[in-house]
Amino acid sequence: MLYIVISASIHGVVGESHSLSERVIFLLPSASASQAASGSSATVLRCFNLKGKSSSKSVNQVHHTNATEAMAEPVYTVPAFRQRSADEIEEYQRVSTHVGKGLASIQKELHRMRVATKTQVENIEIKREVQEMMHKKVTSSTETDKAPDFLVALRPHTVWETTPVKLFCTVDGHPRPIVKWYKGGKPVDPLSAPGKYKIESKYGVHSLIISRCVVSDTAEYSAVATNSHGSTTSKASVTVKSEFLSRALSFSLLPHLTVIHHSKLEITMLDRFGVSFGTEGGSISLVCTMVVVPDLPNVPPLAQWYRDDKLLKAGKLAEIKVGGGAATMTLSHLAKDDEGLYTLRMWTKDGTTEHSAYLFVKDAAPSVAGAPGAPISVKAFDINSDYVLVAWKPPNTTNEAAITGYFVDKRESGSATWSQCNDAPVRICKYPVHGLSVGHAYHFRVRAVNSAGISRPSRESDKVTALDPAERERLQVIKLDGKHEVVIKDDDLEGYVTLPGEPTDVHASEIFKSYIVLSWKPPSPRGRAPLWYIIEKVCTGAWQRINTAVKLQSPRYPIFDLEAGKKYQFRVYSENLYGASEASKPTEPIEKVDEHGKSVPSAPGQVVATRNTKSSVFVQWDPPKHPNHLMGYYIDASLVGSKAWAPCNHKPYKHTRFVVHGLTPGETYVFRVQAVNVYGLSDESQESTPIAVEPALTTPSAPHGITMLSCDGASMIIAWKSPKHCGGSKINAYFVDKRDADTLAWKEVNSAPTKTRTYTVDGLTEGTFYEFKVQAGNLAGVGMPSAPSTPLKCEAWTTTVPGPAYDLALREVRGDSLVILWKAPVYTGASAVTGYIVEMAKKGHHYHPLNEEAIGHCYLQVTGLEAGAEYTFKVKAVNAEGIGKASQTSEPVVAKALPGTQEIQCGVDEDTGDIFLSFEACEISETSNFAWSKNYKEISDCPRVAIETKGKHSKLTFVNPDVSDLGAFSVVVTDTNGVSASHTVTEDALNTMLELSYNIRHPIVPLKHQLNYEVLEKGHVRFWLQCLKMSPAVTYRFIVNDKEVTSSDSHKISHDVNTRVIQMTVDHFSKASEATYTVQIHDGRAKNQSSLVLVRDVFKAVLKEAEFQRSEHIRKQGPHFAEYLSYHVDDDCTVLLVCKVANVKKETVFHWFKDEEEIVLETPPNVMSGSVALPISLFSRKDQGHYKAKLSDDRGKDTSVFDISGQVFDDIINAIAHIAGSSASELVLQCTPEGIRLQCYMKYYTEEIRTAWLHKDSKISSSEKMRIAGTAEMAWMQIREPSEKEKGHYSIQIMDATKSHTRTFDLSGQDRGRVVGGLPDVVTIMEQKTLSLTCTVWGDPSPEVTWFKNENEVVSTEHAKITLEANKFASLTITTVTSEDSGKYSINVRNKYGGEFVEITVSVYKQGESPPEPKMGGRGATPAPLASKAPAQTSIPQTPTPSLKSPTPSLRSSTPTAKSPTPPRHVKSPSPARSLKSPTPPRK
């Protein structure tokens, strides 16, 4: 056998000031070496030599030596190296390799054995010393009091990083000393770093264990022992070295080491993930923190995650991380498939440790209200080359309509496009998908359908590839010489086959009402050619081929189009390129089966719900009698009294028991269960019996916080805090035990239970230290005892200051405030307690007082807290002698309100008028009570209040409230996690509520509107009022002048509960109706009345309005005006008188009049159109007058008048001015024989329009020099013989009622283009003559010249020739004129500064006729037409020279055309229209 010797020097620490140098030799057989390399626990290590030293004088070195020698064995001598053969060298190298790989495991095991050996040696020494100390104590029972003394002092330690260290010492003294630990002078707090520090005290040996040492743990540690006779200290240093240098040295000396096996790690789970709730499409992380020893960066622990006992692997939907002291699994894009029980399993030194919790995933909001949830667990089965069978699980439907079917979608891998596989919904949770492409990969998803719509799609299935599974079965592997493998196909063994054999075992593998799936076995032999199948069916008669258009390659085929109630047989052919096989053997007759024939499972049996925790219930049920291939169960829950059901799970659960989480504490629920299979959901089971959500009944947890309140030398008064968990039942007993601090045996203090949390312990020995423990009891029994109190010395208190306050309680915890309460100290000192000082400390900070002056009551509201921060409190009592001892520190509290916390509501009962305080608890337990207090003193049987509690609601009602009820009222819900609230009743609030209470107890019917009147259409008068509240039992009566009026034909009285209106309608309102009207109302206990006085002027106004409405009603029985005459000005400034008529017929006659003279129109008015208009074009002062419209037929007549004068005339002119001013062009210049004319063109101009001409901002009055006038289409100003002083800026202002429209022209002297002279106004010429129109033009720069005939540009031809010489002389020469050459000619002369437009009228007469007389026009030069080729620039003309003499032609005048009479706006007649209401104001 081959042995391998490993020699290593390892430096470690053995708990003393010197390092222990060890020389260890291991002997391993070669087989064991390989085992070591694999990390097997079967590796045998034998230690042959261990030497060490100790500097501790109190430890017997003999025991250490004996222990070392007992472990030693003779050293094995390595034989001399010998020569090896080639095979031996190969084997040796192989073994050496394994040994090298196993050195890491060997080194780790060596380290573990060294630490274990050291620990065992130390424990032996400690045990021996303790026994010696106990022996000394027994033999000297009469030992006198002595100060503390360290029998075994602390020893210094040097350790590697991430390894633990244990400091221990043994202390002597009487009474027994108390030991406290310090690091660098600061107390060691195990709670500051959970899992890092552990303090133990057993049999007089005190120890401090530091796990997972880091470099920052290097410090001086001290143990301070204290008793009544003094204190002493022992110190020792701890040095933590980094493993980096050690590792570097190891790697330089040893071969590469393998990774340490996970089973060598010690793992302690700390914060664990709890029951979690998610929503489809969201994400969630499950986190578990832990302590790993040793914590090596390159050796992470092995964490395995399971869902419903199925191992999960990291992927795109699940991210798994381990490291940094935590194991995390993050589920992104949650689906209901992710619901289940999640388990984290960690491999540790002792096997495995694990933790499990349930994850619930609820449906996301549906795309359509009422649509079902998405299906679950979509998977593909029976995968073939062009066919798969897709199956899924149905969703839970609680409040949605029943599912009527499913749609199956598919997509190819790599594509984002989904295609629907089935045209009609399939009712069962299976569907065969065929027509796939061979070798292509697919994903599938499913959507559910009900009457409301289609659900969200399910999570897509895993990728499946369409391949023939029989191909692999046709492969055979043959081994040659045991070394080589040859793969052949069955085709190679069949020989040369052309026609395939027939298929066999043809049968229906799936039979449903919607379809059947036909399956068979491929033929044998099948040949090498590609193969496909042909299917035939027969019902009666001949065989028919089914897959005529499909080349089927899979031995599966779904058939959908079979008739119900008929039986079919099927057979299959194999076919390839050589031909078809014989038909297979026909199937047995097959008939489609109704899904309901197979049906859903029967309903589950009895459902039983039992208590579990404060937010969960354990539900179990009997399975259905007919499971019918059961998939699982759905559980639903409903609050008692509610008809709404909510799903408890969203994925079928396979077992018949389930823990329902997420329930509201204290609420009462019922549960039901449904079974699920491929056909859907069963009927609901019967409901369970109602159950309140409460924790299961257990014994209470241990009390805590034992403290001494007083001592007289022979007895002590102690107190303690309630258990944190009552066990689901009220605590009704406490038991106290005691022991001498120097003994181990406990003695019972009270055999009879005490219900209070204070107790007087008698029969004590003065000067002795005692320890106490307390147990709590309830209906379930007595719970675990508390931890022993700190040793309390029985010594009479003689101090003059008070003792400690006790029983600190924190209430009304919110994000920024809380209330602290306490009880007064039992020991008051030399004088009575006068107040208290409260101190507070934020975590990590020192205590500081909250109140500078002592407060006299035992509570304090603390404000200004930081939300989410942790705080602790102390209370000190104060008397005349000073400040007393501090109380025990309160429990740590985080400034954060409980979820769902509500405040106390103060109000008045709407029915009784009682003033009350109401509170709704966010959580309660079965044993909870609502404890009300005033100024934080509990309210017991107080006659001033009545307390009523029901479920989570509690109500405190005041009896005859007054100022004595002012103060702070608070409520605490016992046996909860601190549910409490308070409300302060102030004097103002109380007065307001007393007033409201009086109104409720002495009610009136509230009125929204007092009694009012309204004149109706026919002259009827309606009296009415409206109440704010009215019941169907309301009664009322109308009183007129102290006489009750009942409902009759003339006085109709009624009410409407919905609108809360009471009314009386008087049909004929006359002079006799002048009176005082009153309504008296009774509604239950409430009553009210309202009056209306209609006399004198008010009555006359109402009567006038009623008579007017009566006459209006009579008028409207025949043809009448729906809208009386009004005016409207059209866009072309035509004034329209318009009106609307109603109740007309063809025979109705309409007439217009002006000043009593009828206006006859060319087209009679069309009254059947409903509106009539009278157009007035070119409106001016002559159109003033009294206009009238008459409407009549055999049923009656009606008249409307409109007076156009005064203000109405001015309004019309202003409306015309607004349109004209808006349409006005810029001022243009026209040359005339007298001088120049400034013209402003607009849609319509009349002298009644207010205009003003200005020169250099000075108003111009009409004169011989400057004459102002106008025509229907423009306003103009003539400047006669202009001179230099007429140069400047000219403007015209056109004013309407609201604004002024200004147009300007600048006569500043620029050299514009113009005609200097030479053209006449009119030319007459005889036919066949030559006409030459010649003029001189001027401008700088040289102007452009354009000739026009009848506003059309003249183009130069042989007949009409245009010339311009020297840019000065322009001429148009027409040879051989004819009558067609007659017309209006014009010349346009323009440059960039402006231009001039001159017109000439040419008349051609025949030979022998007399020349026509010329007609001189009234206009000279005019602006160039817009279509002119001249540049479109703003004209800035130059003042013409005085030598301008040539006459200019006049422009055509145009007559505005009247447009449609449709009015864009209406102005009423100044006299009030008769359709308006009477001016008599209604009563408000």
Short mmCIF file of C-alpha atoms in Angstrom, two decimals, residues 722-856:
data_model
loop_
_atom_site.label_atom_id
_atom_site.label_comp_id
_atom_site.label_asym_id
_atom_site.label_seq_id
_atom_site.Cartn_x
_atom_site.Cartn_y
_atom_site.Cartn_z
CA SER A 722 -46.62 41.57 30.88
CA PRO A 723 -45.71 38.85 28.39
CA LYS A 724 -45.47 40.08 24.84
CA HIS A 725 -47.84 37.30 23.70
CA CYS A 726 -50.85 36.37 25.80
CA GLY A 727 -51.34 33.06 23.94
CA GLY A 728 -54.83 33.87 22.69
CA SER A 729 -56.38 33.87 26.17
CA LYS A 730 -56.51 36.43 28.95
CA ILE A 731 -53.67 36.13 31.47
CA ASN A 732 -55.23 35.34 34.83
CA ALA A 733 -52.27 34.29 36.99
CA TYR A 734 -48.66 35.03 37.79
CA PHE A 735 -46.28 32.82 39.79
CA VAL A 736 -43.05 34.08 41.37
CA ASP A 737 -39.98 31.99 42.24
CA LYS A 738 -36.84 33.07 44.05
CA ARG A 739 -33.39 31.80 44.83
CA ASP A 740 -30.32 32.92 46.65
CA ALA A 741 -27.94 34.25 44.05
CA ASP A 742 -25.30 31.83 45.31
CA THR A 743 -27.48 28.72 44.95
CA LEU A 744 -29.00 26.87 42.04
CA ALA A 745 -32.29 25.71 43.54
CA TRP A 746 -35.43 27.79 42.99
CA LYS A 747 -38.13 28.16 45.65
CA GLU A 748 -41.77 28.94 45.10
CA VAL A 749 -42.82 32.33 46.49
CA ASN A 750 -46.60 32.26 45.99
CA SER A 751 -48.51 29.03 45.77
CA ALA A 752 -51.71 30.94 45.08
CA PRO A 753 -51.59 32.92 41.81
CA THR A 754 -51.52 36.70 41.82
CA LYS A 755 -53.26 38.71 39.14
CA THR A 756 -51.29 41.91 39.63
CA ARG A 757 -47.83 42.59 38.23
CA THR A 758 -46.36 43.61 41.59
CA TYR A 759 -45.70 41.32 44.51
CA THR A 760 -44.27 41.65 48.02
CA VAL A 761 -41.76 38.89 48.77
CA ASP A 762 -41.43 38.33 52.53
CA GLY A 763 -39.07 36.28 54.68
CA LEU A 764 -35.84 37.49 53.12
CA THR A 765 -32.45 37.75 54.80
CA GLU A 766 -30.98 41.21 54.90
CA GLY A 767 -27.78 41.59 52.95
CA THR A 768 -28.43 38.59 50.73
CA PHE A 769 -28.64 38.80 46.93
CA TYR A 770 -31.73 37.22 45.44
CA GLU A 771 -32.79 36.34 41.92
CA PHE A 772 -36.43 36.13 40.82
CA LYS A 773 -38.30 34.67 37.89
CA VAL A 774 -41.98 34.94 36.97
CA GLN A 775 -44.36 32.73 35.01
CA ALA A 776 -47.70 33.79 33.50
CA GLY A 777 -50.75 31.57 33.16
CA ASN A 778 -53.93 31.52 31.07
CA LEU A 779 -56.57 28.97 30.08
CA ALA A 780 -53.97 26.95 28.20
CA GLY A 781 -51.73 26.64 31.25
CA VAL A 782 -48.59 28.18 32.71
CA GLY A 783 -46.06 29.54 30.25
CA MET A 784 -42.31 29.58 30.25
CA PRO A 785 -40.55 31.35 33.13
CA SER A 786 -38.87 34.65 32.59
CA ALA A 787 -35.14 34.98 32.54
CA PRO A 788 -33.72 35.31 36.05
CA SER A 789 -33.59 38.86 37.26
CA THR A 790 -30.28 40.46 38.02
CA PRO A 791 -29.22 39.72 41.61
CA LEU A 792 -31.17 42.09 43.88
CA LYS A 793 -29.75 42.83 47.33
CA CYS A 794 -32.11 42.70 50.26
CA GLU A 795 -31.12 45.91 51.95
CA ALA A 796 -33.40 48.47 53.56
CA TRP A 797 -33.83 51.62 51.48
CA THR A 798 -33.06 54.68 53.55
CA THR A 799 -32.34 57.21 50.84
CA THR A 800 -34.29 60.47 51.02
CA VAL A 801 -35.03 60.67 47.26
CA PRO A 802 -37.80 58.58 45.65
CA GLY A 803 -37.41 55.11 44.28
CA PRO A 804 -37.86 54.30 40.60
CA ALA A 805 -41.08 54.73 38.70
CA TYR A 806 -42.17 51.53 37.01
CA ASP A 807 -44.40 49.91 34.45
CA LEU A 808 -43.41 52.27 31.63
CA ALA A 809 -45.83 51.97 28.71
CA LEU A 810 -45.71 53.58 25.28
CA ARG A 811 -49.04 54.47 23.69
CA GLU A 812 -50.36 56.30 20.61
CA VAL A 813 -47.15 55.74 18.65
CA ARG A 814 -47.21 57.78 15.43
CA GLY A 815 -44.61 58.94 12.95
CA ASP A 816 -43.70 62.04 14.96
CA SER A 817 -45.17 61.57 18.43
CA LEU A 818 -46.11 59.15 21.18
CA VAL A 819 -47.38 59.14 24.77
CA ILE A 820 -45.39 57.59 27.60
CA LEU A 821 -47.15 56.48 30.80
CA TRP A 822 -45.77 55.14 34.05
CA LYS A 823 -46.74 54.34 37.61
CA ALA A 824 -45.64 56.28 40.67
CA PRO A 825 -42.78 54.81 42.68
CA VAL A 826 -43.67 52.62 45.65
CA TYR A 827 -40.84 54.09 47.69
CA THR A 828 -41.32 57.87 48.00
CA GLY A 829 -38.25 58.75 50.10
CA ALA A 830 -38.24 61.36 52.84
CA SER A 831 -41.13 63.35 51.35
CA ALA A 832 -43.95 62.99 48.87
CA VAL A 833 -43.24 62.83 45.14
CA THR A 834 -43.77 66.24 43.54
CA GLY A 835 -43.13 65.44 39.88
CA TYR A 836 -41.24 63.52 37.27
CA ILE A 837 -38.42 64.04 34.78
CA VAL A 838 -38.61 62.04 31.53
CA GLU A 839 -35.43 61.27 29.60
CA MET A 840 -35.22 60.07 26.00
CA ALA A 841 -32.45 58.58 23.88
CA LYS A 842 -32.45 58.01 20.17
CA LYS A 843 -30.66 54.85 19.14
CA GLY A 844 -26.94 55.51 19.15
CA HIS A 845 -27.32 58.72 21.19
CA HIS A 846 -27.20 59.67 24.88
CA TYR A 847 -30.18 60.27 27.15
CA HIS A 848 -31.42 63.83 27.57
CA PRO A 849 -34.36 65.23 29.59
CA LEU A 850 -37.56 66.10 27.74
CA ASN A 851 -38.94 68.44 30.43
CA GLU A 852 -36.92 71.03 32.30
CA GLU A 853 -39.46 71.31 35.08
CA ALA A 854 -40.96 68.27 36.77
CA ILE A 855 -44.49 67.37 35.67
CA GLY A 856 -47.04 66.38 38.26
#
